[in-house]
mmCIF file of N, CA and C in Angstrom:
data_model
loop_
_atom_site.group_PDB
_atom_site.id
_atom_site.type_symbol
_atom_site.label_atom_id
_atom_site.label_comp_id
_atom_site.label_asym_id
_atom_site.label_seq_id
_atom_site.Cartn_x
_atom_site.Cartn_y
_atom_site.Cartn_z
ATOM 1 N N MET A 25 0.815 -1.191 0.000
ATOM 2 C CA MET A 25 0.000 0.000 0.000
ATOM 3 C C MET A 25 0.864 1.263 0.000
ATOM 4 N N ASP A 26 2.004 1.195 0.690
ATOM 5 C CA ASP A 26 2.886 2.362 0.730
ATOM 6 C C ASP A 26 3.480 2.662 -0.644
ATOM 7 N N ALA A 27 3.744 1.633 -1.429
ATOM 8 C CA ALA A 27 4.276 1.844 -2.781
ATOM 9 C C ALA A 27 3.241 2.545 -3.662
ATOM 10 N N ILE A 28 1.988 2.169 -3.481
ATOM 11 C CA ILE A 28 0.921 2.822 -4.256
ATOM 12 C C ILE A 28 0.822 4.296 -3.882
ATOM 13 N N LYS A 29 0.980 4.590 -2.596
ATOM 14 C CA LYS A 29 0.918 5.983 -2.156
ATOM 15 C C LYS A 29 2.058 6.798 -2.756
ATOM 16 N N LYS A 30 3.244 6.200 -2.880
ATOM 17 C CA LYS A 30 4.366 6.919 -3.482
ATOM 18 C C LYS A 30 4.147 7.124 -4.979
ATOM 19 N N ILE A 31 3.593 6.131 -5.639
ATOM 20 C CA ILE A 31 3.285 6.284 -7.067
ATOM 21 C C ILE A 31 2.222 7.355 -7.264
ATOM 22 N N LEU A 32 1.231 7.375 -6.395
ATOM 23 C CA LEU A 32 0.197 8.400 -6.492
ATOM 24 C C LEU A 32 0.756 9.788 -6.177
ATOM 25 N N GLY A 33 1.839 9.851 -5.420
ATOM 26 C CA GLY A 33 2.516 11.128 -5.214
ATOM 27 C C GLY A 33 3.011 11.705 -6.532
ATOM 28 N N LEU A 34 3.565 10.837 -7.376
ATOM 29 C CA LEU A 34 3.985 11.281 -8.705
ATOM 30 C C LEU A 34 2.794 11.716 -9.549
ATOM 31 N N VAL A 35 1.682 11.020 -9.384
ATOM 32 C CA VAL A 35 0.459 11.388 -10.122
ATOM 33 C C VAL A 35 -0.021 12.773 -9.689
ATOM 34 N N TRP A 36 0.009 13.058 -8.380
ATOM 35 C CA TRP A 36 -0.416 14.375 -7.887
ATOM 36 C C TRP A 36 0.495 15.471 -8.413
ATOM 37 N N ILE A 37 1.806 15.202 -8.479
ATOM 38 C CA ILE A 37 2.740 16.198 -9.017
ATOM 39 C C ILE A 37 2.468 16.426 -10.505
ATOM 40 N N ALA A 38 2.191 15.352 -11.240
ATOM 41 C CA ALA A 38 1.862 15.491 -12.660
ATOM 42 C C ALA A 38 0.559 16.271 -12.838
ATOM 43 N N LEU A 39 -0.409 16.037 -11.973
ATOM 44 C CA LEU A 39 -1.661 16.811 -12.030
ATOM 45 C C LEU A 39 -1.414 18.285 -11.730
ATOM 46 N N ALA A 40 -0.485 18.571 -10.828
ATOM 47 C CA ALA A 40 -0.152 19.971 -10.527
ATOM 48 C C ALA A 40 0.448 20.649 -11.756
ATOM 49 N N LEU A 41 1.326 19.947 -12.456
ATOM 50 C CA LEU A 41 1.916 20.520 -13.668
ATOM 51 C C LEU A 41 0.865 20.703 -14.768
ATOM 52 N N ALA A 42 -0.035 19.747 -14.899
ATOM 53 C CA ALA A 42 -1.102 19.873 -15.897
ATOM 54 C C ALA A 42 -2.047 21.021 -15.538
ATOM 55 N N ALA A 43 -2.369 21.155 -14.267
ATOM 56 C CA ALA A 43 -3.240 22.254 -13.834
ATOM 57 C C ALA A 43 -2.567 23.602 -14.065
ATOM 58 N N ALA A 44 -1.251 23.674 -13.835
ATOM 59 C CA ALA A 44 -0.526 24.923 -14.084
ATOM 60 C C ALA A 44 -0.584 25.279 -15.563
ATOM 61 N N TYR A 45 -0.389 24.288 -16.430
ATOM 62 C CA TYR A 45 -0.454 24.546 -17.866
ATOM 63 C C TYR A 45 -1.831 25.062 -18.272
ATOM 64 N N PHE A 46 -2.878 24.365 -17.830
ATOM 65 C CA PHE A 46 -4.222 24.768 -18.227
ATOM 66 C C PHE A 46 -4.604 26.118 -17.640
ATOM 67 N N CYS A 47 -4.257 26.366 -16.387
ATOM 68 C CA CYS A 47 -4.622 27.641 -15.774
ATOM 69 C C CYS A 47 -3.911 28.813 -16.431
ATOM 70 N N ILE A 48 -2.664 28.615 -16.817
ATOM 71 C CA ILE A 48 -1.898 29.726 -17.388
ATOM 72 C C ILE A 48 -2.171 29.897 -18.872
ATOM 73 N N PHE A 49 -1.995 28.828 -19.647
ATOM 74 C CA PHE A 49 -2.013 28.960 -21.108
ATOM 75 C C PHE A 49 -3.389 28.792 -21.738
ATOM 76 N N ILE A 50 -4.295 28.117 -21.092
ATOM 77 C CA ILE A 50 -5.623 27.910 -21.671
ATOM 78 C C ILE A 50 -6.636 28.912 -21.105
ATOM 79 N N PHE A 51 -6.583 29.155 -19.780
ATOM 80 C CA PHE A 51 -7.580 30.021 -19.165
ATOM 81 C C PHE A 51 -7.086 31.436 -18.900
ATOM 82 N N GLY A 52 -5.853 31.606 -18.468
ATOM 83 C CA GLY A 52 -5.387 32.918 -18.016
ATOM 84 C C GLY A 52 -4.970 33.862 -19.118
ATOM 85 N N ILE A 53 -3.995 33.487 -19.914
ATOM 86 C CA ILE A 53 -3.438 34.385 -20.930
ATOM 87 C C ILE A 53 -4.462 34.770 -22.003
ATOM 88 N N PRO A 54 -5.297 33.850 -22.487
ATOM 89 C CA PRO A 54 -6.307 34.296 -23.462
ATOM 90 C C PRO A 54 -7.287 35.330 -22.903
ATOM 91 N N LYS A 55 -7.540 35.283 -21.596
ATOM 92 C CA LYS A 55 -8.420 36.296 -21.003
ATOM 93 C C LYS A 55 -7.739 37.659 -20.967
ATOM 94 N N PHE A 56 -6.423 37.677 -20.745
ATOM 95 C CA PHE A 56 -5.690 38.942 -20.761
ATOM 96 C C PHE A 56 -5.702 39.588 -22.134
ATOM 97 N N THR A 57 -5.578 38.784 -23.172
ATOM 98 C CA THR A 57 -5.430 39.327 -24.522
ATOM 99 C C THR A 57 -6.754 39.552 -25.240
ATOM 100 N N SER A 58 -7.876 39.268 -24.606
ATOM 101 C CA SER A 58 -9.166 39.425 -25.286
ATOM 102 C C SER A 58 -9.566 40.888 -25.439
ATOM 103 N N GLY A 59 -9.120 41.745 -24.517
ATOM 104 C CA GLY A 59 -9.427 43.170 -24.633
ATOM 105 C C GLY A 59 -10.694 43.603 -23.935
ATOM 106 N N GLN A 60 -11.440 42.708 -23.338
ATOM 107 C CA GLN A 60 -12.668 43.066 -22.632
ATOM 108 C C GLN A 60 -12.379 43.189 -21.137
ATOM 109 N N GLN A 61 -13.065 44.118 -20.477
ATOM 110 C CA GLN A 61 -12.826 44.393 -19.066
ATOM 111 C C GLN A 61 -13.184 43.193 -18.188
ATOM 112 N N ASP A 62 -14.297 42.545 -18.468
ATOM 113 C CA ASP A 62 -14.709 41.393 -17.665
ATOM 114 C C ASP A 62 -13.717 40.243 -17.802
ATOM 115 N N ASP A 63 -13.226 40.021 -18.990
ATOM 116 C CA ASP A 63 -12.253 38.959 -19.192
ATOM 117 C C ASP A 63 -10.928 39.270 -18.497
ATOM 118 N N LEU A 64 -10.552 40.536 -18.445
ATOM 119 C CA LEU A 64 -9.310 40.923 -17.790
ATOM 120 C C LEU A 64 -9.377 40.625 -16.290
ATOM 121 N N VAL A 65 -10.484 40.961 -15.662
ATOM 122 C CA VAL A 65 -10.650 40.685 -14.232
ATOM 123 C C VAL A 65 -10.637 39.182 -13.979
ATOM 124 N N PHE A 66 -11.327 38.423 -14.799
ATOM 125 C CA PHE A 66 -11.356 36.971 -14.647
ATOM 126 C C PHE A 66 -9.971 36.366 -14.869
ATOM 127 N N GLY A 67 -9.213 36.901 -15.827
ATOM 128 C CA GLY A 67 -7.858 36.427 -16.076
ATOM 129 C C GLY A 67 -6.938 36.695 -14.901
ATOM 130 N N ILE A 68 -7.084 37.861 -14.269
ATOM 131 C CA ILE A 68 -6.278 38.181 -13.088
ATOM 132 C C ILE A 68 -6.605 37.236 -11.946
ATOM 133 N N VAL A 69 -7.888 36.960 -11.754
ATOM 134 C CA VAL A 69 -8.295 36.046 -10.683
ATOM 135 C C VAL A 69 -7.736 34.652 -10.937
ATOM 136 N N ILE A 70 -7.811 34.187 -12.152
ATOM 137 C CA ILE A 70 -7.299 32.850 -12.470
ATOM 138 C C ILE A 70 -5.785 32.788 -12.266
ATOM 139 N N LEU A 71 -5.062 33.750 -12.813
ATOM 140 C CA LEU A 71 -3.600 33.682 -12.780
ATOM 141 C C LEU A 71 -3.015 33.925 -11.400
ATOM 142 N N PHE A 72 -3.541 34.864 -10.662
ATOM 143 C CA PHE A 72 -2.898 35.273 -9.422
ATOM 144 C C PHE A 72 -3.574 34.760 -8.152
ATOM 145 N N VAL A 73 -4.772 34.190 -8.263
ATOM 146 C CA VAL A 73 -5.442 33.660 -7.083
ATOM 147 C C VAL A 73 -5.621 32.148 -7.186
ATOM 148 N N LEU A 74 -6.276 31.692 -8.234
ATOM 149 C CA LEU A 74 -6.598 30.269 -8.323
ATOM 150 C C LEU A 74 -5.413 29.386 -8.676
ATOM 151 N N THR A 75 -4.560 29.826 -9.582
ATOM 152 C CA THR A 75 -3.434 28.996 -10.008
ATOM 153 C C THR A 75 -2.489 28.661 -8.859
ATOM 154 N N PRO A 76 -2.038 29.623 -8.049
ATOM 155 C CA PRO A 76 -1.135 29.242 -6.952
ATOM 156 C C PRO A 76 -1.791 28.334 -5.912
ATOM 157 N N ILE A 77 -3.069 28.533 -5.656
ATOM 158 C CA ILE A 77 -3.748 27.700 -4.670
ATOM 159 C C ILE A 77 -3.878 26.269 -5.174
ATOM 160 N N ILE A 78 -4.349 26.098 -6.385
ATOM 161 C CA ILE A 78 -4.570 24.765 -6.933
ATOM 162 C C ILE A 78 -3.246 24.040 -7.136
ATOM 163 N N VAL A 79 -2.308 24.687 -7.811
ATOM 164 C CA VAL A 79 -1.030 24.045 -8.123
ATOM 165 C C VAL A 79 -0.217 23.811 -6.854
ATOM 166 N N GLY A 80 -0.207 24.769 -5.970
ATOM 167 C CA GLY A 80 0.538 24.609 -4.724
ATOM 168 C C GLY A 80 0.002 23.484 -3.865
ATOM 169 N N GLY A 81 -1.301 23.370 -3.779
ATOM 170 C CA GLY A 81 -1.902 22.298 -2.987
ATOM 171 C C GLY A 81 -1.637 20.923 -3.574
ATOM 172 N N LEU A 82 -1.827 20.772 -4.866
ATOM 173 C CA LEU A 82 -1.573 19.481 -5.505
ATOM 174 C C LEU A 82 -0.101 19.087 -5.411
ATOM 175 N N PHE A 83 0.782 20.050 -5.643
ATOM 176 C CA PHE A 83 2.213 19.760 -5.620
ATOM 177 C C PHE A 83 2.676 19.394 -4.207
ATOM 178 N N THR A 84 2.206 20.130 -3.208
ATOM 179 C CA THR A 84 2.581 19.839 -1.824
ATOM 180 C C THR A 84 2.086 18.465 -1.406
ATOM 181 N N PHE A 85 0.860 18.143 -1.727
ATOM 182 C CA PHE A 85 0.305 16.831 -1.403
ATOM 183 C C PHE A 85 1.098 15.728 -2.096
ATOM 184 N N GLY A 86 1.484 15.946 -3.342
ATOM 185 C CA GLY A 86 2.264 14.962 -4.073
ATOM 186 C C GLY A 86 3.651 14.768 -3.495
ATOM 187 N N VAL A 87 4.305 15.852 -3.085
ATOM 188 C CA VAL A 87 5.639 15.747 -2.497
ATOM 189 C C VAL A 87 5.576 15.000 -1.174
ATOM 190 N N TYR A 88 4.591 15.304 -0.350
ATOM 191 C CA TYR A 88 4.455 14.597 0.929
ATOM 192 C C TYR A 88 4.162 13.118 0.712
ATOM 193 N N ALA A 89 3.340 12.793 -0.265
ATOM 194 C CA ALA A 89 3.061 11.389 -0.554
ATOM 195 C C ALA A 89 4.304 10.691 -1.084
ATOM 196 N N LEU A 90 5.090 11.375 -1.895
ATOM 197 C CA LEU A 90 6.316 10.800 -2.443
ATOM 198 C C LEU A 90 7.372 10.590 -1.355
ATOM 199 N N MET A 91 7.428 11.485 -0.381
ATOM 200 C CA MET A 91 8.388 11.359 0.704
ATOM 201 C C MET A 91 7.975 10.295 1.717
ATOM 202 N N GLY A 92 6.736 9.825 1.672
ATOM 203 C CA GLY A 92 6.284 8.794 2.584
ATOM 204 C C GLY A 92 5.648 9.322 3.851
ATOM 205 N N GLU A 93 5.210 10.553 3.840
ATOM 206 C CA GLU A 93 4.590 11.127 5.032
ATOM 207 C C GLU A 93 3.239 10.495 5.359
ATOM 208 N N TYR A 94 2.611 9.873 4.378
ATOM 209 C CA TYR A 94 1.296 9.275 4.593
ATOM 210 C C TYR A 94 1.373 7.764 4.745
ATOM 211 N N ASN A 95 2.562 7.231 4.946
ATOM 212 C CA ASN A 95 2.706 5.780 5.086
ATOM 213 C C ASN A 95 2.094 5.288 6.391
ATOM 214 N N ASP A 96 1.721 4.028 6.402
ATOM 215 C CA ASP A 96 1.063 3.434 7.556
ATOM 216 C C ASP A 96 2.040 3.146 8.694
ATOM 217 N N ASP A 97 3.325 3.052 8.431
ATOM 218 C CA ASP A 97 4.285 2.698 9.458
ATOM 219 C C ASP A 97 4.680 3.874 10.348
ATOM 220 N N LYS A 98 4.207 5.058 10.045
ATOM 221 C CA LYS A 98 4.499 6.217 10.876
ATOM 222 C C LYS A 98 3.732 6.102 12.183
ATOM 223 N N GLN A 99 4.400 6.375 13.277
ATOM 224 C CA GLN A 99 3.749 6.327 14.581
ATOM 225 C C GLN A 99 3.331 7.723 14.981
ATOM 226 N N LEU A 100 2.224 7.811 15.669
ATOM 227 C CA LEU A 100 1.785 9.115 16.160
ATOM 228 C C LEU A 100 2.677 9.521 17.334
ATOM 229 N N GLU A 101 3.036 10.764 17.337
ATOM 230 C CA GLU A 101 3.935 11.228 18.401
ATOM 231 C C GLU A 101 3.208 12.029 19.427
#
């Protein structure tokens, strides 16, 4: 089970990279270049608020899973 958790850590990191790509290049930058005021505000929210939260959370969870922080052999202190 611990090996699966480490493999899933890599999956979470890959999801973080995919989310970063989609948030920046698919959702964020096209909103900046559209020229409309509503799209500009939405692009700012996506790029500077949602992207760091989503990518940071997925990446952190993946790193902890890869390091073995969620393994069953850890004892509570």
